[in-house]
Structures are given as structure tokens and as C-alpha cells.
XYZ file of C-alpha atoms in Angstrom:
531
model
C 69.581 -106.845 143.685
C 71.726 -105.503 140.928
C 74.996 -103.667 140.513
C 78.269 -104.294 142.307
C 79.615 -103.236 145.655
C 81.319 -99.907 145.322
C 83.029 -97.858 148.012
C 82.241 -94.733 146.022
C 79.636 -92.408 147.421
C 77.577 -89.427 146.464
C 79.702 -86.467 145.550
C 81.211 -84.522 148.414
C 79.512 -81.274 149.204
C 80.741 -78.579 146.871
C 81.054 -74.882 147.583
C 78.137 -72.710 146.623
C 78.044 -70.067 143.940
C 80.281 -67.695 145.890
C 83.123 -70.200 145.348
C 84.535 -69.760 148.849
C 86.684 -72.858 149.092
C 89.601 -73.660 151.384
C 91.640 -76.807 150.750
C 93.350 -78.888 153.425
C 96.313 -80.772 151.974
C 96.579 -83.962 154.033
C 100.064 -85.170 155.038
C 98.748 -88.012 157.166
C 97.380 -86.085 160.127
C 94.758 -87.723 162.344
C 93.280 -84.228 162.728
C 93.148 -83.176 159.070
C 89.377 -83.348 159.034
C 89.284 -81.453 162.305
C 91.023 -78.579 160.526
C 88.305 -78.705 157.887
C 85.660 -78.702 160.569
C 87.149 -75.554 162.141
C 87.071 -73.843 158.764
C 83.441 -74.830 158.299
C 82.696 -73.164 161.624
C 83.243 -69.985 159.630
C 80.590 -71.082 157.106
C 83.293 -71.608 154.519
C 83.366 -74.898 152.636
C 86.552 -76.880 153.205
C 87.700 -79.957 151.346
C 90.556 -82.349 152.133
C 92.811 -83.253 149.214
C 95.977 -85.266 148.733
C 99.229 -83.634 149.728
C 100.676 -84.132 146.232
C 97.953 -82.260 144.369
C 99.635 -80.296 141.600
C 99.746 -76.531 141.473
C 97.870 -76.636 138.173
C 95.036 -78.661 139.692
C 94.860 -76.285 142.636
C 94.682 -73.380 140.219
C 91.695 -75.043 138.527
C 89.911 -75.498 141.857
C 90.520 -71.807 142.625
C 90.529 -72.033 146.445
C 90.716 -68.936 148.620
C 93.330 -70.601 150.818
C 95.474 -73.683 151.404
C 96.128 -75.342 154.758
C 98.903 -77.937 154.944
C 98.154 -80.435 157.708
C 100.464 -82.098 160.190
C 101.665 -85.653 159.808
C 103.825 -88.371 161.403
C 106.755 -88.178 158.955
C 110.057 -86.297 159.024
C 110.808 -84.111 156.004
C 114.153 -85.893 155.584
C 112.733 -89.390 156.008
C 112.734 -91.901 153.165
C 109.438 -91.682 151.304
C 108.212 -88.707 153.338
C 105.337 -86.823 151.671
C 106.354 -83.840 149.589
C 104.488 -80.942 148.011
C 104.563 -79.337 144.565
C 106.840 -76.297 145.148
C 104.835 -74.310 142.588
C 101.879 -74.028 144.987
C 103.771 -71.351 146.895
C 103.912 -69.182 143.780
C 100.161 -69.211 143.106
C 99.504 -66.165 145.279
C 97.027 -68.196 147.351
C 97.361 -67.779 151.131
C 99.030 -70.807 152.740
C 99.003 -71.944 156.376
C 101.297 -74.838 157.281
C 100.572 -76.696 160.534
C 103.280 -78.804 162.244
C 104.608 -81.040 159.421
C 102.857 -78.675 157.017
C 104.974 -75.817 158.372
C 108.137 -77.920 158.217
C 107.600 -78.992 154.607
C 106.768 -75.385 153.664
C 109.953 -73.975 155.208
C 112.041 -76.902 153.929
C 110.737 -76.466 150.364
C 111.522 -72.744 150.515
C 115.067 -73.220 151.828
C 114.712 -73.563 155.593
C 116.491 -76.131 157.754
C 114.577 -78.740 159.774
C 116.208 -80.638 162.636
C 115.121 -82.944 165.449
C 114.103 -80.723 168.355
C 116.530 -80.503 171.293
C 113.504 -81.028 173.531
C 110.539 -82.730 171.909
C 107.194 -81.185 172.800
C 104.039 -83.222 173.289
C 101.242 -81.465 175.139
C 100.382 -77.961 176.247
C 103.051 -75.248 176.127
C 102.932 -71.475 176.757
C 103.322 -69.679 173.412
C 104.247 -66.000 173.163
C 103.763 -63.654 170.230
C 106.751 -61.614 169.094
C 106.414 -58.083 170.427
C 107.818 -56.560 167.235
C 105.362 -58.363 164.946
C 101.815 -57.316 164.158
C 100.308 -60.228 162.223
C 96.644 -60.557 161.187
C 96.937 -64.238 162.087
C 96.961 -63.280 165.767
C 94.212 -60.646 165.719
C 92.258 -60.782 168.972
C 94.710 -63.184 170.656
C 96.557 -62.289 173.862
C 100.326 -61.871 173.938
C 100.710 -65.304 175.570
C 98.398 -68.302 175.154
C 98.509 -72.060 175.578
C 99.320 -74.071 172.443
C 99.130 -77.818 171.875
C 102.447 -79.199 170.656
C 103.002 -82.628 169.138
C 106.319 -82.804 167.305
C 109.807 -84.259 167.279
C 111.257 -82.103 164.471
C 111.047 -78.342 164.195
C 112.247 -75.509 161.980
C 115.775 -74.757 163.179
C 116.872 -72.151 160.645
C 114.723 -69.752 158.627
C 115.669 -68.283 155.273
C 115.787 -64.512 154.964
C 112.275 -64.611 153.473
C 110.712 -65.799 156.768
C 110.434 -64.227 160.175
C 109.348 -65.724 163.491
C 106.123 -64.325 164.932
C 105.716 -66.571 168.020
C 107.829 -68.877 170.189
C 107.761 -71.304 173.106
C 110.509 -71.988 175.633
C 112.001 -74.734 173.453
C 110.740 -73.755 169.993
C 111.916 -70.308 168.862
C 110.019 -70.632 165.560
C 106.632 -71.730 166.894
C 104.936 -69.498 164.294
C 106.412 -67.864 161.197
C 105.325 -65.766 158.238
C 106.829 -65.000 154.858
C 107.961 -61.394 154.496
C 106.414 -60.966 151.034
C 104.070 -63.859 150.203
C 100.876 -64.714 152.163
C 102.503 -67.812 153.675
C 102.319 -68.691 157.367
C 103.455 -71.612 159.504
C 102.503 -72.929 162.949
C 104.475 -75.586 164.802
C 101.523 -76.124 167.150
C 98.003 -77.401 166.381
C 95.313 -74.683 166.390
C 92.624 -77.178 165.329
C 92.520 -79.047 168.657
C 90.563 -77.705 171.601
C 93.669 -77.903 173.800
C 95.064 -74.838 172.009
C 93.637 -71.637 173.468
C 92.114 -69.348 170.823
C 92.899 -71.946 168.132
C 89.498 -71.460 166.527
C 90.029 -67.692 166.481
C 93.443 -68.132 164.890
C 92.035 -70.285 162.086
C 89.136 -67.851 161.693
C 91.691 -65.054 161.251
C 93.387 -67.015 158.485
C 90.114 -67.801 156.731
C 88.481 -64.389 157.160
C 91.287 -61.818 157.306
C 94.012 -63.444 155.230
C 91.962 -65.494 152.730
C 89.169 -62.894 152.573
C 86.270 -65.344 152.928
C 82.858 -63.918 153.899
C 81.264 -67.174 155.085
C 78.193 -68.064 153.049
C 78.164 -71.885 153.093
C 75.237 -73.385 155.057
C 74.019 -76.869 156.076
C 70.694 -76.074 154.388
C 72.427 -75.709 151.032
C 74.187 -79.036 151.615
C 70.846 -80.756 152.272
C 69.383 -79.551 148.983
C 72.552 -80.425 147.124
C 72.697 -83.949 148.537
C 69.008 -84.548 147.827
C 69.573 -83.630 144.210
C 72.664 -85.851 143.963
C 70.768 -88.775 145.509
C 67.830 -88.374 143.080
C 70.146 -88.214 140.081
C 72.109 -91.255 141.149
C 69.244 -93.489 142.311
C 66.776 -92.842 139.506
C 63.901 -95.306 139.838
C 65.829 -97.910 141.861
C 65.452 -98.576 145.597
C 67.799 -97.655 148.426
C 68.245 -99.769 151.542
C 69.405 -98.030 154.699
C 70.975 -99.952 157.557
C 69.543 -98.510 160.760
C 71.288 -98.673 164.099
C 69.005 -96.408 166.110
C 71.711 -93.750 166.385
C 71.673 -90.224 165.007
C 73.949 -90.953 162.020
C 71.770 -93.597 160.416
C 68.609 -91.674 161.409
C 69.774 -88.531 159.616
C 70.884 -90.618 156.635
C 67.423 -92.191 156.435
C 65.681 -88.821 156.850
C 67.795 -87.208 154.131
C 67.231 -90.049 151.660
C 63.539 -90.223 152.519
C 63.257 -86.500 151.790
C 64.989 -87.090 148.469
C 63.225 -90.205 147.123
C 60.289 -90.924 149.456
C 58.950 -94.476 149.317
C 61.917 -95.718 147.273
C 63.660 -96.159 150.641
C 63.576 -99.336 152.741
C 65.221 -99.586 156.162
C 66.661 -102.716 157.757
C 67.331 -102.933 161.476
C 69.352 -105.923 162.656
C 68.932 -106.896 166.306
C 72.365 -108.366 166.950
C 71.840 -108.980 170.649
C 74.358 -106.228 171.433
C 71.912 -103.347 171.800
C 71.243 -100.989 174.675
C 68.249 -101.610 176.916
C 64.975 -101.004 175.044
C 66.744 -99.993 171.851
C 64.904 -102.318 169.480
C 61.529 -101.069 170.730
C 62.646 -97.437 170.362
C 63.758 -98.003 166.762
C 60.535 -99.726 165.795
C 58.503 -96.885 167.277
C 60.590 -94.075 165.757
C 60.873 -95.488 162.263
C 57.301 -96.598 161.842
C 55.561 -93.602 163.435
C 57.911 -90.735 162.563
C 59.190 -91.866 159.181
C 56.385 -94.243 158.262
C 58.996 -96.038 156.221
C 59.283 -99.615 155.005
C 61.044 -101.043 158.080
C 62.404 -104.602 158.260
C 63.452 -105.825 161.737
C 65.619 -108.960 161.846
C 66.335 -110.776 165.117
C 69.782 -112.294 164.629
C 70.927 -112.089 168.241
C 71.607 -115.802 168.622
C 73.797 -115.897 165.545
C 75.956 -112.945 166.653
C 76.388 -114.206 170.212
C 77.257 -117.677 168.962
C 79.960 -116.373 166.635
C 81.388 -114.106 169.362
C 81.605 -116.890 171.944
C 85.084 -116.991 173.476
C 86.410 -114.033 171.454
C 88.170 -111.349 173.498
C 90.316 -109.454 170.954
C 88.529 -106.184 170.038
C 89.569 -106.192 166.388
C 88.337 -109.778 165.978
C 85.055 -108.777 167.588
C 84.629 -105.949 165.079
C 85.475 -108.175 162.118
C 83.124 -110.949 163.236
C 80.285 -108.499 163.830
C 80.904 -106.764 160.527
C 80.853 -110.016 158.556
C 77.767 -111.339 160.335
C 75.984 -108.038 159.805
C 76.704 -108.141 156.077
C 75.459 -111.739 155.806
C 72.246 -111.055 157.739
C 71.664 -107.774 155.939
C 72.170 -109.365 152.539
C 69.753 -112.185 153.294
C 67.032 -109.745 154.347
C 67.719 -107.454 151.403
C 66.866 -110.289 149.008
C 63.222 -109.786 149.980
C 63.300 -106.168 148.760
C 62.823 -105.929 144.976
C 64.843 -103.569 142.794
C 67.272 -102.749 145.633
C 70.488 -101.431 144.146
C 71.914 -98.994 146.692
C 73.007 -99.301 150.312
C 72.947 -96.135 152.420
C 75.192 -95.854 155.452
C 75.636 -93.167 158.082
C 79.418 -93.128 157.801
C 80.996 -89.949 159.178
C 84.457 -88.644 158.454
C 85.885 -89.448 161.911
C 85.024 -93.090 161.093
C 86.932 -92.814 157.841
C 90.016 -91.053 159.189
C 90.359 -93.393 162.195
C 90.107 -96.412 159.936
C 92.967 -95.213 157.750
C 90.509 -95.359 154.874
C 93.017 -94.414 152.178
C 95.429 -97.376 151.931
C 97.820 -95.283 149.817
C 97.807 -92.341 152.189
C 100.185 -91.558 155.058
C 97.609 -91.682 157.902
C 97.900 -94.427 160.524
C 95.017 -96.767 161.346
C 93.632 -96.390 164.889
C 90.746 -98.868 164.694
C 88.494 -100.393 162.070
C 84.796 -99.641 161.733
C 82.373 -102.250 160.474
C 80.677 -99.772 158.139
C 83.847 -98.469 156.518
C 85.267 -100.579 153.753
C 85.442 -104.352 153.841
C 82.188 -104.777 151.929
C 82.530 -107.890 149.768
C 81.930 -107.580 146.056
C 79.170 -110.181 146.225
C 77.081 -107.945 148.497
C 75.604 -106.520 145.326
C 75.085 -102.874 146.328
C 76.526 -99.524 145.446
C 77.190 -97.372 148.491
C 75.575 -94.042 149.247
C 77.214 -92.218 152.154
C 75.814 -88.687 152.165
C 77.302 -87.811 155.585
C 80.809 -89.046 154.802
C 82.331 -85.552 154.848
C 80.572 -84.380 158.021
C 81.278 -84.261 161.743
C 78.816 -85.259 164.430
C 77.793 -81.690 165.264
C 77.121 -80.977 161.589
C 75.023 -84.137 161.357
C 72.948 -83.025 164.346
C 72.373 -79.636 162.712
C 71.292 -81.401 159.538
C 68.922 -83.638 161.500
C 67.311 -80.628 163.175
C 66.842 -78.924 159.799
C 65.260 -82.103 158.444
C 62.732 -81.998 161.285
C 63.867 -84.993 163.329
C 62.680 -85.067 166.978
C 65.104 -83.661 169.544
C 65.418 -87.009 171.345
C 66.709 -88.598 168.170
C 68.995 -85.738 167.139
C 70.750 -85.453 170.502
C 71.116 -89.124 171.350
C 74.650 -90.028 172.378
C 76.664 -91.989 169.805
C 76.668 -95.768 169.931
C 79.383 -97.848 168.224
C 78.446 -100.076 165.299
C 79.628 -103.238 167.115
C 77.390 -102.241 170.015
C 77.973 -103.498 173.532
C 80.531 -106.038 172.294
C 83.251 -103.358 172.451
C 82.042 -102.100 175.830
C 81.984 -105.610 177.275
C 85.733 -106.101 177.581
C 86.763 -109.718 177.426
C 84.265 -112.446 176.641
C 80.876 -111.419 175.222
C 78.362 -113.554 177.104
C 74.599 -113.155 177.643
C 74.871 -112.618 181.403
C 77.704 -110.094 181.051
C 75.643 -108.232 178.441
C 72.682 -108.196 180.841
C 74.849 -106.678 183.561
C 76.232 -104.067 181.177
C 72.788 -103.146 179.794
C 71.312 -102.570 183.236
C 74.258 -100.491 184.426
C 74.307 -98.385 181.257
C 70.575 -97.688 181.502
C 71.013 -96.453 185.092
C 73.801 -94.098 184.014
C 71.652 -92.539 181.271
C 68.637 -92.229 183.584
C 70.725 -90.384 186.175
C 72.196 -88.033 183.561
C 68.701 -87.045 182.450
C 67.516 -86.679 186.049
C 70.458 -84.374 186.846
C 69.965 -82.324 183.658
C 73.438 -83.264 182.441
C 72.674 -85.369 179.354
C 73.009 -82.500 176.862
C 76.157 -81.182 178.576
C 77.876 -84.505 177.866
C 78.456 -85.608 174.290
C 78.975 -89.302 175.020
C 78.494 -91.356 178.177
C 78.402 -95.099 178.758
C 79.408 -97.944 181.045
C 82.218 -100.371 180.266
C 82.202 -103.821 181.883
C 85.765 -104.778 182.725
C 87.193 -108.315 182.765
C 88.229 -107.592 186.342
C 86.673 -108.918 189.513
C 87.310 -107.673 193.021
C 86.375 -108.456 196.590
C 83.476 -106.580 198.158
C 81.118 -106.755 201.091
C 77.335 -106.620 200.784
C 75.565 -106.965 204.088
C 77.505 -109.622 205.975
C 78.496 -111.496 202.844
C 81.748 -111.428 200.935
C 81.365 -110.820 197.198
C 83.735 -111.352 194.303
C 82.117 -109.606 191.353
C 82.628 -107.403 188.317
C 84.023 -103.902 188.019
C 82.214 -101.328 185.888
C 83.842 -98.188 184.499
C 81.838 -95.061 183.758
C 82.990 -92.987 180.770
C 81.632 -89.485 180.059
C 83.266 -86.926 177.779
C 82.789 -83.419 176.500
C 83.843 -82.746 172.927
C 83.014 -80.554 169.969
C 84.091 -82.940 167.247
C 84.882 -86.398 168.713
C 88.442 -86.130 167.398
C 89.553 -84.666 170.735
C 87.703 -84.968 174.046
C 88.036 -84.230 177.762
C 86.488 -86.220 180.596
C 83.414 -84.668 182.182
C 83.813 -83.164 185.647
C 80.785 -84.605 187.425
C 79.313 -83.043 190.546
C 80.409 -85.496 193.235
C 76.874 -86.136 194.451
C 75.744 -87.162 190.946
C 78.725 -89.440 190.433
C 78.117 -90.959 193.855
C 74.446 -91.526 193.073
C 75.319 -93.259 189.789
C 77.768 -95.565 191.555
C 75.378 -96.372 194.407
C 72.476 -97.180 192.092
C 74.562 -99.421 189.850
C 76.043 -101.384 192.745
C 72.727 -101.706 194.563
C 70.568 -102.465 191.535
C 72.716 -104.527 189.166
C 73.460 -108.028 190.396
C 77.027 -108.862 189.352
C 78.734 -105.481 189.970
C 80.317 -104.536 193.290
C 82.698 -101.776 192.205
C 82.374 -98.687 189.973
C 85.316 -96.585 188.738
C 85.379 -93.373 186.687
C 87.562 -92.907 183.588
C 89.431 -89.574 183.696
C 91.378 -89.984 180.431
C 91.347 -87.396 177.635
C 91.448 -88.052 173.894
C 94.260 -88.047 172.946
C 96.073 -90.020 174.263
C 93.123 -92.331 175.003
C 90.220 -92.960 172.633
C 86.630 -92.380 173.704
C 85.634 -96.033 173.457
C 87.798 -98.539 175.318
C 87.966 -100.981 172.391
């Protein structure tokens, strides 16, 4: 191996020749990339940039529009993120969302105060009858908006006018009387806001004037070219997990450099039932790639013995994976690059920018933390993409449907679905229960309607009765969600007979479980995974 570990990656996808670019200025929002994803729904390339990007730099990038994201700060707070005031004089359409609206109005002379009644959740929002704004084209007079704020714009300057309100927020949406500047106190990017996608489409299409010519196919060709230029004659190693992210990464790199790619699959003992066999079949028959399978299950389980804290689990698994991966990689000559299927939700949830204002939700073993002695430079061609975009890319690359539509699986595997101690027998119980859930989803024709489903084994035991015997066994929780982007999600409303069949089969077939519960939490406030 040669080179040094480097968290840099292949260049982010750039706009095509039409130069239709919208920038999202990030003020620390957990949904900044979700805004970008909504813009991309309009086939317009969107890039996230720092909130303090100068007006001159923005002028050089020549975007069609600017969107200022939300964030956790208060505009009057010490060290709160600010914006170059000159951006509002560039003539580029601006849409401020939540904190982005507050900093826009504050910079232009408005007054921001703590709200008399803080709003967190859904709220009826009404358009002003006297205002005809292109931002609301196609929207009804009243719709449901998702609020998440403590401060709000209390007083507008004479240059702004309110165009929508809620019961406790008279300036829920505003526009500048002369300049193409708009503000929203609510979050149109989340699915909880009715017509939020239409509202953002109105900004991108009607106000910014974008036609929508950016396509996944152009991104594939662009990334292939970037990979070829960067790799040259060296080899790339791809860490496979069996999931769609690493599969699409491998397919994209294979299409770019062919037999210069080697794949390593580490069996860490934390896999789903039959997963190792599936990976070996898929990546030797479909890809016909140089596949290295390493059985390190005993090492992982030994190091996890007695560990119950989820962050410690992730760190232990991440370190062990790096050690095992590095040892196997030594057998591959001329290996300089490591390819990973990192997606942007992984990056944003990990608080990947230590100098940025975003808060860390959880750490991912494939985001950061790679020691310098690993000896690879990183290639992360999916780093700017969401799951649905990755699936579209996989389909265009010709991957089989089973692989493209497989539900996501966390990098630490069953360790973060086995709450409490990670032990061989508890993993057996979890594997069997999870396999039954997936079988029943396929049998009921529901698998594609659900974006992620799995069983969680709880560190909770309860009394039960089986036959004439008293039992004191484990509780399993079923989790199934519907989501477009994995940044927000709602629990799936099962037909009762299907949910009952899943519960009955698990209890009857899996020795060690006598109770099944169903998780009816949305994201937010919960996350999709339990740990």
C-alpha cells in the first residue's frame, strides 16, 4: 500500500453545461442536505456551502438561487453564525428557512425575539389573502406546516411584507417588496409540511428560473471520469457490506476502472441470516470481481463482550473493522485507494464538519476516524447523494432489482439492534426473528412499500405462558418506516392481520422470545435505528 489516509474524496458532482446551480448555505441544520435533495427532485443541481461564503465567491459560482438553511442558534447569541450582507445585493433569488429567514430579516433591519409561544410540530398556516406570491403557486389558502423554532421575526422593516401566518406566528412567510428575497419560518423540506416540495419547486422553477436538466446519468459519467483521473494505474479496494450503498459504489468503480478494483467483505459475526452467502454469490457471479472474504466473527464478538453502550459498540466495531481490513489489504498489491459507500445522511448525522454549527446525532464507522497509518486515500463517490438517488444510480448501472431495493443495514450490523450485551445466543435470536419479519413482508407484498424494516432485541424480559409452562424470556420490537430520504420518517401502518402473523411466527418459531411489540415513533423525534 502507498499514500496516506485522506478524508478527501472525489469531487462533488458539478452542474452540467446549463449551469443551473442552487446553493444551500448551511447554518447548522440537520436537514440542510434534505433541502438540497428537494431541489434535486427538480433536476437542478444543488450544493451545500458554508454559511459564511462571501458574496464575491457566490458571484463566481453564479448560482441561480440561494437557500439559507435553518439552524439551532439564535441570531443574538454569542458566536451565532452570520452571513455576508452583500449577498442580498447580488440580485440572486434568496429563500431563508427558519434561522435562515431570521438572519435574513435581522441583517436587513428586522427585529427577532423569542416567540411568545414556541412552535414545535405541525401548525395550520394560512396565506395572506391580499398577497399573490409565486412562492405559493398551486398551494391552497391553508395548509399544514412543520414548525421547529423558539425565536421568530417580531418586526419587519418597511421593505418586507408578510405573506403567510400561523396562530402564533404572524410572519410565518415573508417577501421583500423589491428584491427577490423570501423567508419561511417553517420547514418546507420535511415531509410533515404539506405541499413543501411544491413550494420549493416554485422557488427553483418560477423564482430562480431553472429548467431542470441535471440527471443521475450525467453524474455517473462524471464520477467515472473523476475516478479514472484520480486512480490512474493504481488499485482501489472497496469495503463491501452487502447493502445497496457499497454495491453501487463497487458497480460505479468497476464501470470506471474494471479489474483495478478489489472488494473485501468482512464477516464480523453481526450479519443478517444468510448475508455472507448472498454477498459471495452476488459479487462473484454478477460483478465477477476480485472478492476477498474474511471471517473475523470471533474477534468482533470477543471485543464486544460485556459492552452495552451504543457509541462504544460503534467505536469498537469501527476499529476492529479497520484492523481486519488493513491486514487483508496487505495481500493486494498496488492498493492505494479505499472506496466507501458513504452517503450524505451519514455525514450530516455524524457532525462531519468539526468547525461547523451542526450537532452530532451519532457516529458512523465509515465516516471519519480513519487512522493515518491505514495507508489509503478515500474515494467516496456517493457522499453527496441520498438513498433514493443511490438506488436510481444502481438501476442505471444495471444492478439486479433485489440488490438495488434491499433495505438499509447499519455498518455496525446487528450489534446496534441487539440492545444491551452482544452475545452469540442473543444474536441468534435476533437473526431468526429478523428473517421471519422480512419473509412475511415479501409474502404480503409490502417489502417495497416500506423503506426500512427490522427487529430489535430489547434487554427486557417478561413473563409469558406457553402451553402450561411459565416463561420468562426476551422482548422483540418490530420497526418499519416509510420515508423518502431517511432524514424524516413515519412508522408504517401495517394491516393488523399481517402484524399479527409476524408476531405469532416470531413467538412460535424463535426460542427465546415470548413478546413482540411494534414501534410507532416517527423521525424526528426518534431516529430510525434504536442505537
